[in-house]
Tab-separated table of C-alpha atoms and ligand atoms in Angstrom:
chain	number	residue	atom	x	y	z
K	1	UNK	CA	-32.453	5.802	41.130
K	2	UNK	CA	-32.016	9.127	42.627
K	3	UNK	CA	-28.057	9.497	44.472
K	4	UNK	CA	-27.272	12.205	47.168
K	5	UNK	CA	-24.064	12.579	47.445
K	6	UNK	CA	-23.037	10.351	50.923
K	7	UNK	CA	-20.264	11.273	51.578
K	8	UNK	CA	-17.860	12.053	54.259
K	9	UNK	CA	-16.961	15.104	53.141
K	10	UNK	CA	-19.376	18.129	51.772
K	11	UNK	CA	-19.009	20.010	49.388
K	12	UNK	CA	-19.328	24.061	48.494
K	13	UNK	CA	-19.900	26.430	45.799
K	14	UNK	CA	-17.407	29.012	46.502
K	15	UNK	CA	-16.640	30.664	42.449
K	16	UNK	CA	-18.361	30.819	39.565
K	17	UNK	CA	-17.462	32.625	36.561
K	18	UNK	CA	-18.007	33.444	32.834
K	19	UNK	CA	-16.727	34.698	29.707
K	20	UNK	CA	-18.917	35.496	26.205
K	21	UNK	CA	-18.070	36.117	22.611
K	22	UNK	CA	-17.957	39.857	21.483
K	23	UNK	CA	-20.112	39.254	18.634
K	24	UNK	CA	-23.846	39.922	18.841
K	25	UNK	CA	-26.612	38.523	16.127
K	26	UNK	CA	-29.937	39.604	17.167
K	27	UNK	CA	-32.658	38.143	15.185
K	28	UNK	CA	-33.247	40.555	12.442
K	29	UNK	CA	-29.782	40.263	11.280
K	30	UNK	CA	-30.363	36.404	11.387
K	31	UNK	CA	-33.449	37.084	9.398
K	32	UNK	CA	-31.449	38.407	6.647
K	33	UNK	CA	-29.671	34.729	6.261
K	34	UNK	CA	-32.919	32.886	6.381
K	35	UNK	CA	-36.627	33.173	6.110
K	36	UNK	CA	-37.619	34.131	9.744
K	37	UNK	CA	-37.934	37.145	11.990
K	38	UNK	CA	-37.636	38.533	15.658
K	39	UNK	CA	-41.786	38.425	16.419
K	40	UNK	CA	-41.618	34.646	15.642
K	41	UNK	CA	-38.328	33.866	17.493
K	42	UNK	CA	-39.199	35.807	20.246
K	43	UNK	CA	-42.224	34.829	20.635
K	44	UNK	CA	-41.927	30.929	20.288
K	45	UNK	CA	-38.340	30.898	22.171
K	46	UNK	CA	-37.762	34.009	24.145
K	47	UNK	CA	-34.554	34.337	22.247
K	48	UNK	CA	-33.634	37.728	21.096
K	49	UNK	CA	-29.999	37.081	20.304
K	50	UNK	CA	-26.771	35.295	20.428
K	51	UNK	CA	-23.392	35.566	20.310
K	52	UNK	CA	-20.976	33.713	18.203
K	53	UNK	CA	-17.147	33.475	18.395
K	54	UNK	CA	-15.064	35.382	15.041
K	55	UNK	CA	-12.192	35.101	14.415
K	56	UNK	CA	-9.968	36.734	16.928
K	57	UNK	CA	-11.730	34.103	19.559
K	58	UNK	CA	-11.811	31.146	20.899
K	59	UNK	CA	-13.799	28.589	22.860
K	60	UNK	CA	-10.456	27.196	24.765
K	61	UNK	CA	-9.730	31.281	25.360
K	62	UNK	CA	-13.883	31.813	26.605
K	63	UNK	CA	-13.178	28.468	28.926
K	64	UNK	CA	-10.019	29.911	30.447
K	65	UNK	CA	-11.558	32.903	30.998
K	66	UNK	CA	-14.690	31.696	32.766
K	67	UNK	CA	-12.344	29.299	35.182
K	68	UNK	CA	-10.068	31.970	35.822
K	69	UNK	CA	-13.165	34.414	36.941
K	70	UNK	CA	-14.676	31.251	39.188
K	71	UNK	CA	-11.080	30.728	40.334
K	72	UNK	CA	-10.917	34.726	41.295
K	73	UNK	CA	-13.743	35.136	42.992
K	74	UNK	CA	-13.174	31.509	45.080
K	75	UNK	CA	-9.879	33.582	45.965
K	76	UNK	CA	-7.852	30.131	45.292
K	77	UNK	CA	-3.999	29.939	44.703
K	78	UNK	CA	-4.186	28.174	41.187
K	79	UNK	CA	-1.535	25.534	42.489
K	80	UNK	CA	-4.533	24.302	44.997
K	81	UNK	CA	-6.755	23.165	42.052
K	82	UNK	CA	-6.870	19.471	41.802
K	83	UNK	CA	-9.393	18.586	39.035
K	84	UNK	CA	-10.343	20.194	35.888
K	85	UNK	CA	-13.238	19.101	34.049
K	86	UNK	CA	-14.841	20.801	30.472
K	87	UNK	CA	-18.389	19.645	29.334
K	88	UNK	CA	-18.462	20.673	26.310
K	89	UNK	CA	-19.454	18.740	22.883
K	90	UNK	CA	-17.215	20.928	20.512
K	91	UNK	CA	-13.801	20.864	21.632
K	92	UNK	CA	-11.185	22.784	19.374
K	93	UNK	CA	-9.538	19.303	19.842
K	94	UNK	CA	-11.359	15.722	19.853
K	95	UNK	CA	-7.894	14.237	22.176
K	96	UNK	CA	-9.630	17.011	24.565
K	97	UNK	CA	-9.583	20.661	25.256
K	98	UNK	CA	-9.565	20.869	28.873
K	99	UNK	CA	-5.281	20.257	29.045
K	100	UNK	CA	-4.749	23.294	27.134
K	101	UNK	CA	-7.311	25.237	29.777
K	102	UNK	CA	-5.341	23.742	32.979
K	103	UNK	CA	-1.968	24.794	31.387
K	104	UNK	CA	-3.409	28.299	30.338
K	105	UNK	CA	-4.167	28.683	34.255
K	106	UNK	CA	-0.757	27.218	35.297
K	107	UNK	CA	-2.938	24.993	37.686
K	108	UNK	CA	-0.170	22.513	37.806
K	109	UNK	CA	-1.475	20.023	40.308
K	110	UNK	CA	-4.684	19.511	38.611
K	111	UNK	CA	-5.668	17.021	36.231
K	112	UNK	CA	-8.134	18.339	33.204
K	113	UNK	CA	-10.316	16.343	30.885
K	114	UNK	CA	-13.371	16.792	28.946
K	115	UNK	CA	-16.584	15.429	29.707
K	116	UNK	CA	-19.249	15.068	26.738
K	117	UNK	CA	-23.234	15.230	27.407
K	118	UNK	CA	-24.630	17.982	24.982
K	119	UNK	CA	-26.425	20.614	27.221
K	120	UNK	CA	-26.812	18.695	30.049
K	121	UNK	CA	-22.930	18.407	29.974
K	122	UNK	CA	-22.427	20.418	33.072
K	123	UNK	CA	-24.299	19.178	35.371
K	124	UNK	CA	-23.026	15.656	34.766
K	125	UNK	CA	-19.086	17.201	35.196
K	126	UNK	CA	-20.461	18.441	38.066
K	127	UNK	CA	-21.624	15.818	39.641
K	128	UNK	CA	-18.619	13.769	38.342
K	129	UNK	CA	-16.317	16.422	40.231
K	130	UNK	CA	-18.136	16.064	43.069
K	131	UNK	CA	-17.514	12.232	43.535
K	132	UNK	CA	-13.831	12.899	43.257
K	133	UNK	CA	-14.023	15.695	46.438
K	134	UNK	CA	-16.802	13.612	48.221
K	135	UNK	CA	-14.402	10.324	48.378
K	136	UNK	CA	-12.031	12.423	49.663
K	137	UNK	CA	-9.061	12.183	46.990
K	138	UNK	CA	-8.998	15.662	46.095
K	139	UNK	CA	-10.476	19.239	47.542
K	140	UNK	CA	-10.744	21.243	44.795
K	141	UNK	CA	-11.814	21.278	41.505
K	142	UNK	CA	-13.207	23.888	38.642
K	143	UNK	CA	-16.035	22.670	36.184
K	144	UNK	CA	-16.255	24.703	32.643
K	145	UNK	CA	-19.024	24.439	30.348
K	146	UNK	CA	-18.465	25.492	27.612
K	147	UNK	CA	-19.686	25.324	23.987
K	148	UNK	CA	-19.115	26.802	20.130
K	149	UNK	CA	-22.097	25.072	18.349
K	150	UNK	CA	-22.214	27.868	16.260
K	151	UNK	CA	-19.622	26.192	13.999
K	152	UNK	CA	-22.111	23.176	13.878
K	153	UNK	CA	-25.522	24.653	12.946
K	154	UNK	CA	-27.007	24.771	9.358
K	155	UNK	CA	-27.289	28.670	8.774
K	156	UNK	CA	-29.525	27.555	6.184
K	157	UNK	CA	-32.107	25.688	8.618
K	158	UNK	CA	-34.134	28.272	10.262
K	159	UNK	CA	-35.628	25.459	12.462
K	160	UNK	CA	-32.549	25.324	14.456
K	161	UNK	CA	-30.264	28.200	13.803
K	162	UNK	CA	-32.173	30.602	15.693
K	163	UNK	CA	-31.591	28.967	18.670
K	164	UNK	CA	-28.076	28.397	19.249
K	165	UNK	CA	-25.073	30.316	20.401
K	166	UNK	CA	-21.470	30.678	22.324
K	167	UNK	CA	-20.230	31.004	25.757
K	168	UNK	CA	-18.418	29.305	28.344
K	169	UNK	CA	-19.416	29.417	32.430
K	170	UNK	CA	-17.682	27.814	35.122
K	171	UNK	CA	-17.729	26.745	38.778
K	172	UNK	CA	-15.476	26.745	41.911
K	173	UNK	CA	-16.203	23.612	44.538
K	174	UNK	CA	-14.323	22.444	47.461
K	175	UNK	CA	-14.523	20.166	49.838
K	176	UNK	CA	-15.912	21.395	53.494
K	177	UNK	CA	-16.211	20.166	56.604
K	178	UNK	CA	-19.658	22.469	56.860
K	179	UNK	CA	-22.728	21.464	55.517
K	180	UNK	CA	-23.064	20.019	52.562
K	181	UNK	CA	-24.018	22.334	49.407
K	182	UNK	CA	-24.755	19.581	46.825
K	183	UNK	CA	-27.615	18.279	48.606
K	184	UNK	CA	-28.719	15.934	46.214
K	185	UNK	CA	-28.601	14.824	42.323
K	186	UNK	CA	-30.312	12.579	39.723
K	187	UNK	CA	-28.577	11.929	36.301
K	188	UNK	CA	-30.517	10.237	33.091
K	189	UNK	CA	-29.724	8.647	29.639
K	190	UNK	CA	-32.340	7.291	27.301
K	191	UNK	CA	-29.857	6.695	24.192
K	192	UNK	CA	-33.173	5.240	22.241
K	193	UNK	CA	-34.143	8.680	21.389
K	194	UNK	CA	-30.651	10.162	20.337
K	195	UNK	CA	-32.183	10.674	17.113
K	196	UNK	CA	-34.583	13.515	17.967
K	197	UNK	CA	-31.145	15.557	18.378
K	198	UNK	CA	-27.720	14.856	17.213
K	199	UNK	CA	-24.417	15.943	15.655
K	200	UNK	CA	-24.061	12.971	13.669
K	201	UNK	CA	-20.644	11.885	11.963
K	202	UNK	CA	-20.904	11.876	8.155
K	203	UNK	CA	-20.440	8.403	6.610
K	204	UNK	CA	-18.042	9.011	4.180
K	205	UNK	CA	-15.206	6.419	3.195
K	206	UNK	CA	-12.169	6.985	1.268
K	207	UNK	CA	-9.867	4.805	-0.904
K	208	UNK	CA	-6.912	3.845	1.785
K	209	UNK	CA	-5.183	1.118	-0.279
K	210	UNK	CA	-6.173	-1.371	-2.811
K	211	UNK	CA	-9.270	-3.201	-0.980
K	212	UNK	CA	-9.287	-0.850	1.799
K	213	UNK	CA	-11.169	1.925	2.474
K	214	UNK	CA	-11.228	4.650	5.832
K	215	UNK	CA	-13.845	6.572	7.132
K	216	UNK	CA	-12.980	10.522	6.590
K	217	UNK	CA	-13.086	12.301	9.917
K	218	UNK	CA	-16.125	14.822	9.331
K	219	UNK	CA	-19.488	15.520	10.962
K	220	UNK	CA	-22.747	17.141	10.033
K	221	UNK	CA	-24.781	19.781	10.724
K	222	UNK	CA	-26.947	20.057	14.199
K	223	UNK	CA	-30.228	17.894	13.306
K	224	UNK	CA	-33.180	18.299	15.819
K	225	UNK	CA	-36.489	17.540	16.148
K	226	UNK	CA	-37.765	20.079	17.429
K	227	UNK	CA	-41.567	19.113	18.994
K	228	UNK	CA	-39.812	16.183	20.142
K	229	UNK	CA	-37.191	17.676	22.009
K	230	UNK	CA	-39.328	19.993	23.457
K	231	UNK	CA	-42.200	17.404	24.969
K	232	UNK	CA	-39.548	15.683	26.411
K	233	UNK	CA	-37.811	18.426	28.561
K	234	UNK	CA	-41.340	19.570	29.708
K	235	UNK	CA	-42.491	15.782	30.557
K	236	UNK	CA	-39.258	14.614	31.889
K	237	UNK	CA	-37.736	17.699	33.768
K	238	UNK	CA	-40.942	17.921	36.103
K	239	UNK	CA	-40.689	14.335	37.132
K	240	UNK	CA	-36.640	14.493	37.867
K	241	UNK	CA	-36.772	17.098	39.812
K	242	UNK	CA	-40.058	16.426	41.721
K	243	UNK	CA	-38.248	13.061	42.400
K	244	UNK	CA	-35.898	14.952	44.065
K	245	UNK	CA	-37.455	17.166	46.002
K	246	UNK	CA	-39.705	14.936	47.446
K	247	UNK	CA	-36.720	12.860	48.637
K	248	UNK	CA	-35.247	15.757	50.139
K	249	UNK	CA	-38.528	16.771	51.373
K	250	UNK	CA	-38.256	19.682	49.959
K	251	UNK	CA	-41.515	21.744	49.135
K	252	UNK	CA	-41.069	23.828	45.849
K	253	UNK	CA	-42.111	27.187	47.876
K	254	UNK	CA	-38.639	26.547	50.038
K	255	UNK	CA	-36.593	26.943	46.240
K	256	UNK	CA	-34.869	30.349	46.001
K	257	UNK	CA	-33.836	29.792	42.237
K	258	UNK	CA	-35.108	27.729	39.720
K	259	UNK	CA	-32.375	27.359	37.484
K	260	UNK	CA	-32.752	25.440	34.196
K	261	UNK	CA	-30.819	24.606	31.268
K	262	UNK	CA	-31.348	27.796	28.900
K	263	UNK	CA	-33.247	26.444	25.818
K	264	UNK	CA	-36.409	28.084	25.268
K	265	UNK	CA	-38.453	30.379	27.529
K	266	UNK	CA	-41.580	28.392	27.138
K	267	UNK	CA	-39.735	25.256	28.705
K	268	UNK	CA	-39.072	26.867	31.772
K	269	UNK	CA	-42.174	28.804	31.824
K	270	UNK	CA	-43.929	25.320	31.821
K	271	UNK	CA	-41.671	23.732	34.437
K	272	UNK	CA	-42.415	26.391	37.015
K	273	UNK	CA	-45.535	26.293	36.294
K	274	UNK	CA	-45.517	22.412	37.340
K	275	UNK	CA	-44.178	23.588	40.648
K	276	UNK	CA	-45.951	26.641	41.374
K	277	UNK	CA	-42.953	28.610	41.063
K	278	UNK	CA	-43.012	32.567	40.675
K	279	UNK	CA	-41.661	33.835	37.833
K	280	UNK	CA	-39.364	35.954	39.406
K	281	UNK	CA	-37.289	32.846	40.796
K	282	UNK	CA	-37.115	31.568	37.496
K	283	UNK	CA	-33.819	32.464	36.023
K	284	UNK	CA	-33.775	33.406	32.132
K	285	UNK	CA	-31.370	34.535	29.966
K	286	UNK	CA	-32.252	33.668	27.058
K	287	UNK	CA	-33.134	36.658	25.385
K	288	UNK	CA	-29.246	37.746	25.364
K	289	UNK	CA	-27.557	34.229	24.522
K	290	UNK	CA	-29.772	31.634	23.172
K	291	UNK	CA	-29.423	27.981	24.084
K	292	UNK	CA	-25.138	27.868	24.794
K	293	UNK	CA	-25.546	24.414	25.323
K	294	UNK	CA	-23.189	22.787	28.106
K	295	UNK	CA	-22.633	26.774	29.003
K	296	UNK	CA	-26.022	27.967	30.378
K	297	UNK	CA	-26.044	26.812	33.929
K	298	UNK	CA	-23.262	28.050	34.988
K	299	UNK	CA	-23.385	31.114	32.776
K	300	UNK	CA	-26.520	32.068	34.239
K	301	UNK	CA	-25.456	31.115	37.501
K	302	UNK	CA	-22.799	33.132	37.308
K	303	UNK	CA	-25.018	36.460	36.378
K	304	UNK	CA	-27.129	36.409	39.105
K	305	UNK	CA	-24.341	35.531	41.499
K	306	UNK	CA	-22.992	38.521	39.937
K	307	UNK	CA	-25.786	40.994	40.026
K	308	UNK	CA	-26.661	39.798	43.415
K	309	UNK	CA	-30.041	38.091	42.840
K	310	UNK	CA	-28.514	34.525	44.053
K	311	UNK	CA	-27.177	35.371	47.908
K	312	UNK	CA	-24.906	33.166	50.390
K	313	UNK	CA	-27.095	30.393	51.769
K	314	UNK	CA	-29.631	30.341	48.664
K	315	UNK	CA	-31.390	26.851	48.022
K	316	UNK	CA	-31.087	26.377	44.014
K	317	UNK	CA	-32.899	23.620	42.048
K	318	UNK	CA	-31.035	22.994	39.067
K	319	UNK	CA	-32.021	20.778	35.883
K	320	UNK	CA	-30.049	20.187	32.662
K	321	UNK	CA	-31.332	18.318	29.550
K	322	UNK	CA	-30.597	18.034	25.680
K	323	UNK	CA	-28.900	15.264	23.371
K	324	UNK	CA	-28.314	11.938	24.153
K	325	UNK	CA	-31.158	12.034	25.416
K	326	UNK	CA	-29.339	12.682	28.667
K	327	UNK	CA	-31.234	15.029	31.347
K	328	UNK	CA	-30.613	15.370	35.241
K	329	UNK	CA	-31.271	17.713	38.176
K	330	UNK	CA	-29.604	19.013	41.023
K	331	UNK	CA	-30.427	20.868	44.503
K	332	UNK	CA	-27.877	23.014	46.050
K	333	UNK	CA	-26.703	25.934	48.006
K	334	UNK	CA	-24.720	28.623	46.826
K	335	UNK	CA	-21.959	29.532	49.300
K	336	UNK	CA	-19.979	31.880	47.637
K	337	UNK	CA	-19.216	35.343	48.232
K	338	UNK	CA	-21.501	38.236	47.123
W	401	COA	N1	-38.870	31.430	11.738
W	401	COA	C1	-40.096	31.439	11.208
W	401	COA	N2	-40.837	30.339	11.048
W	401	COA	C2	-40.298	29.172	11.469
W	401	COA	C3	-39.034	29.111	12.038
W	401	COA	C4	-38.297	30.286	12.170
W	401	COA	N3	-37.064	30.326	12.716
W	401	COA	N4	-38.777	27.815	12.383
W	401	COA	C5	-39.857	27.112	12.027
W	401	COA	N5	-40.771	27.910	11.476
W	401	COA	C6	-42.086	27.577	10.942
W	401	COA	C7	-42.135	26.149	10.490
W	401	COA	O1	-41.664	26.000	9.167
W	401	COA	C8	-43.606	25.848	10.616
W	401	COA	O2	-44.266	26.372	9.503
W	401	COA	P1	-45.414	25.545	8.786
W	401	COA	O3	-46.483	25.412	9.834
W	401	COA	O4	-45.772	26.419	7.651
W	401	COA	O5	-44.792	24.248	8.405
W	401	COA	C9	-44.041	26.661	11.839
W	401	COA	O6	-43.032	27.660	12.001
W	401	COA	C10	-44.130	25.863	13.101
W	401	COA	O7	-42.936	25.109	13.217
W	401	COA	P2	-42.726	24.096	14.372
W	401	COA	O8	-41.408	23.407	14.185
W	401	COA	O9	-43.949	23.279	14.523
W	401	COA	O10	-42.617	25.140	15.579
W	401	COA	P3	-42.624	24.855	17.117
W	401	COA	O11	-43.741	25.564	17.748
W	401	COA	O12	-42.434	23.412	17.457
W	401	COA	O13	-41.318	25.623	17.562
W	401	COA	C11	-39.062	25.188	18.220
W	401	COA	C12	-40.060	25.192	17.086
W	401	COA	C13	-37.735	24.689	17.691
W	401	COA	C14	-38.890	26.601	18.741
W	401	COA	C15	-39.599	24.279	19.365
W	401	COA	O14	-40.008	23.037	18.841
W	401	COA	C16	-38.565	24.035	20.420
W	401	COA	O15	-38.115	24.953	21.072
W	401	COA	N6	-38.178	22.771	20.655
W	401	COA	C17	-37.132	22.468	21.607
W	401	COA	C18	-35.805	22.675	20.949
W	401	COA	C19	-34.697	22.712	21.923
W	401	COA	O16	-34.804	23.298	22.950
W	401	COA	N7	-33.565	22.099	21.560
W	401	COA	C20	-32.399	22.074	22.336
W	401	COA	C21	-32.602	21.211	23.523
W	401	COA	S1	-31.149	21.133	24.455
């Protein structure tokens, strides 16, 4: 069932922000770990490199930072921010990350937790955040995503580890008495294929007592499928967001941006293609950070906000996808500065 939001209140994009790892791999150097190279990468992915936090990082610091830049440029009095919420699957802390974020920003009137749904993790805090400003019980809120699943891939696997990387993005939203930014939305699950892509728990079990035994806290590497993976985002992110826009009414030629979940060039490639739409709406960054998981839509967002491709008033069709399965989609405006 596709939801709009129906509320009472409207809601605006007013921030966005990021922060990335200093570290750069580009694919040669990752060729020197494992049999691959940068024509093969490049050419199957559109990934050129990635950055991946060392040791003087973190992904809590890359998260504050990003909130703190959405937070700047939304010109907000960190006091004002009610709600804090971090998609991310790889907190430094499984009670959550996003407390130690809020108190990093002294934002003392806002409540922070973390929200898990791999890479389509942001847009389903998103969309959570926006049902807590659309009911009307708070006006302000920051989403992070942010993600570190460099410290979860098999550097030996050269089926996935080419793909990954670090970063953290983050938006601003308020409430507004304007029109509406989030125009619409459309969130999925499909746990029955969870096993094309995962970050499994390792079943080990220790001696507790005599006759007892406890599992050992401990997870494995990233496992994908990777053909699998990769017909579902092109069958499934079509029909979500043509859903959508045909409820909206909508015609693809009226998008300004088409931006997707950063996985592989040839997935968005064959999405716009579905739709008609130009290349040069389709934003890619790829090539510079791989597939940052719950990070990319708001990290790429927050480029082109940035470098002024994405203006005041622009109409933005957004889809996120990965593990779970979980995918979903999302039209809205921009209404931030720039
Ligand atoms: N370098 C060089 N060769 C590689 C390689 C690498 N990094 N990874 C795989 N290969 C080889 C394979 O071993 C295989 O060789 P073989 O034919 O001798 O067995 C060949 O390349 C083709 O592998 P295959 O897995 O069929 O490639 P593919 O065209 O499906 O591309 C992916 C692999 C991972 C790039 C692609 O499936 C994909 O992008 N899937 C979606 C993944 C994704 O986005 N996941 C995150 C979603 S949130």
């Amino acid at each position: 069932m596709i939801r709009n939001s129906q509320c009472e209140t409207g809601i605006s994009f007013v921030g966005c922000g990021s922060a990335t790892p200093k570290k750069i791999i580009n694919n040669n150097q990752l060729g020197q770990r494992v049999d691959t190279n940068d024509e093969w990468i490049q050419s199957r992915t559109g990934i050129g490199e990635r950055r991946v936090i060392g040791e003087n990082e973190s992904l809590i610091d890359l998260a504050t930072d990003a909130a703190l830049n959405a937070v700047k440029m939304a010109n907000w009095d960190v006091k004002t921010i009610d709600l804090i919420i971090l998609a991310t699957s790889t907190p430094e802390d499984l009670f959550g990350s996003a407390p130690k974020i809020q108190s990093n920003l002294k934002a003392s009137n806002a409540v922070a937790f973390d929200l898990t749904a791999a890479c389509s993790g942001f847009l389903f805090a998103l969309v959570t955040a926006s049902q807590y400003l659309a009911s009307g019980s708070m006006k302000r809120a920051v989403v992070i995503g942010a993600d570190q699943l460099t410290k979860w891939v098999d550097w030996d696997d050269r089926k996935t580890c080419v793909l990954f990387g670090d970063g953290a993005g983050a938006v601003a939203i308020e409430t507004t008495d304007n029109q509406d930014g989030l125009i619409g939305y459309d969130l999925k699950s499909d746990g029955s294929k969870g096993g094309c892509l995962n970050l499994f728990q390792s079943n080990i079990f220790l001696d507790l007592v005599q006759g007892a035994k406890h599992q050992k806290g401990e997870y494995l590497p990233i496992k994908m499928e990777g053909k699998e993976v990769y017909k579902f985002a092109v069958k499934e992110v079509p029909i979500i967001l043509g859903e959508l826009l045909d409820k909206y009414q909508i015609k693809p030629e009226s998008i300004d941006w088409l931006l997707l979940h950063q996985a592989n060039q040839r997935i968005l490639d064959a999405v716009a293609s579905r739709f008609s739409i130009p290349s040069e709406k389709v934003l890619s960054n790829l090539k510079h950070y791989g597939n940052t998981s719950a990070a990319t839509i708001p990290l790429m967002l927050d480029e082109a906000v940035r470098d002024q491709r994405i203006k005041p008033g622009d109409l933005i069709a957004c889809s996120g996808f990965g593990a779970g399965l979980s995918w979903g989609a999302a039209l809205f405006f921009w209404h931030g500065p720039y």
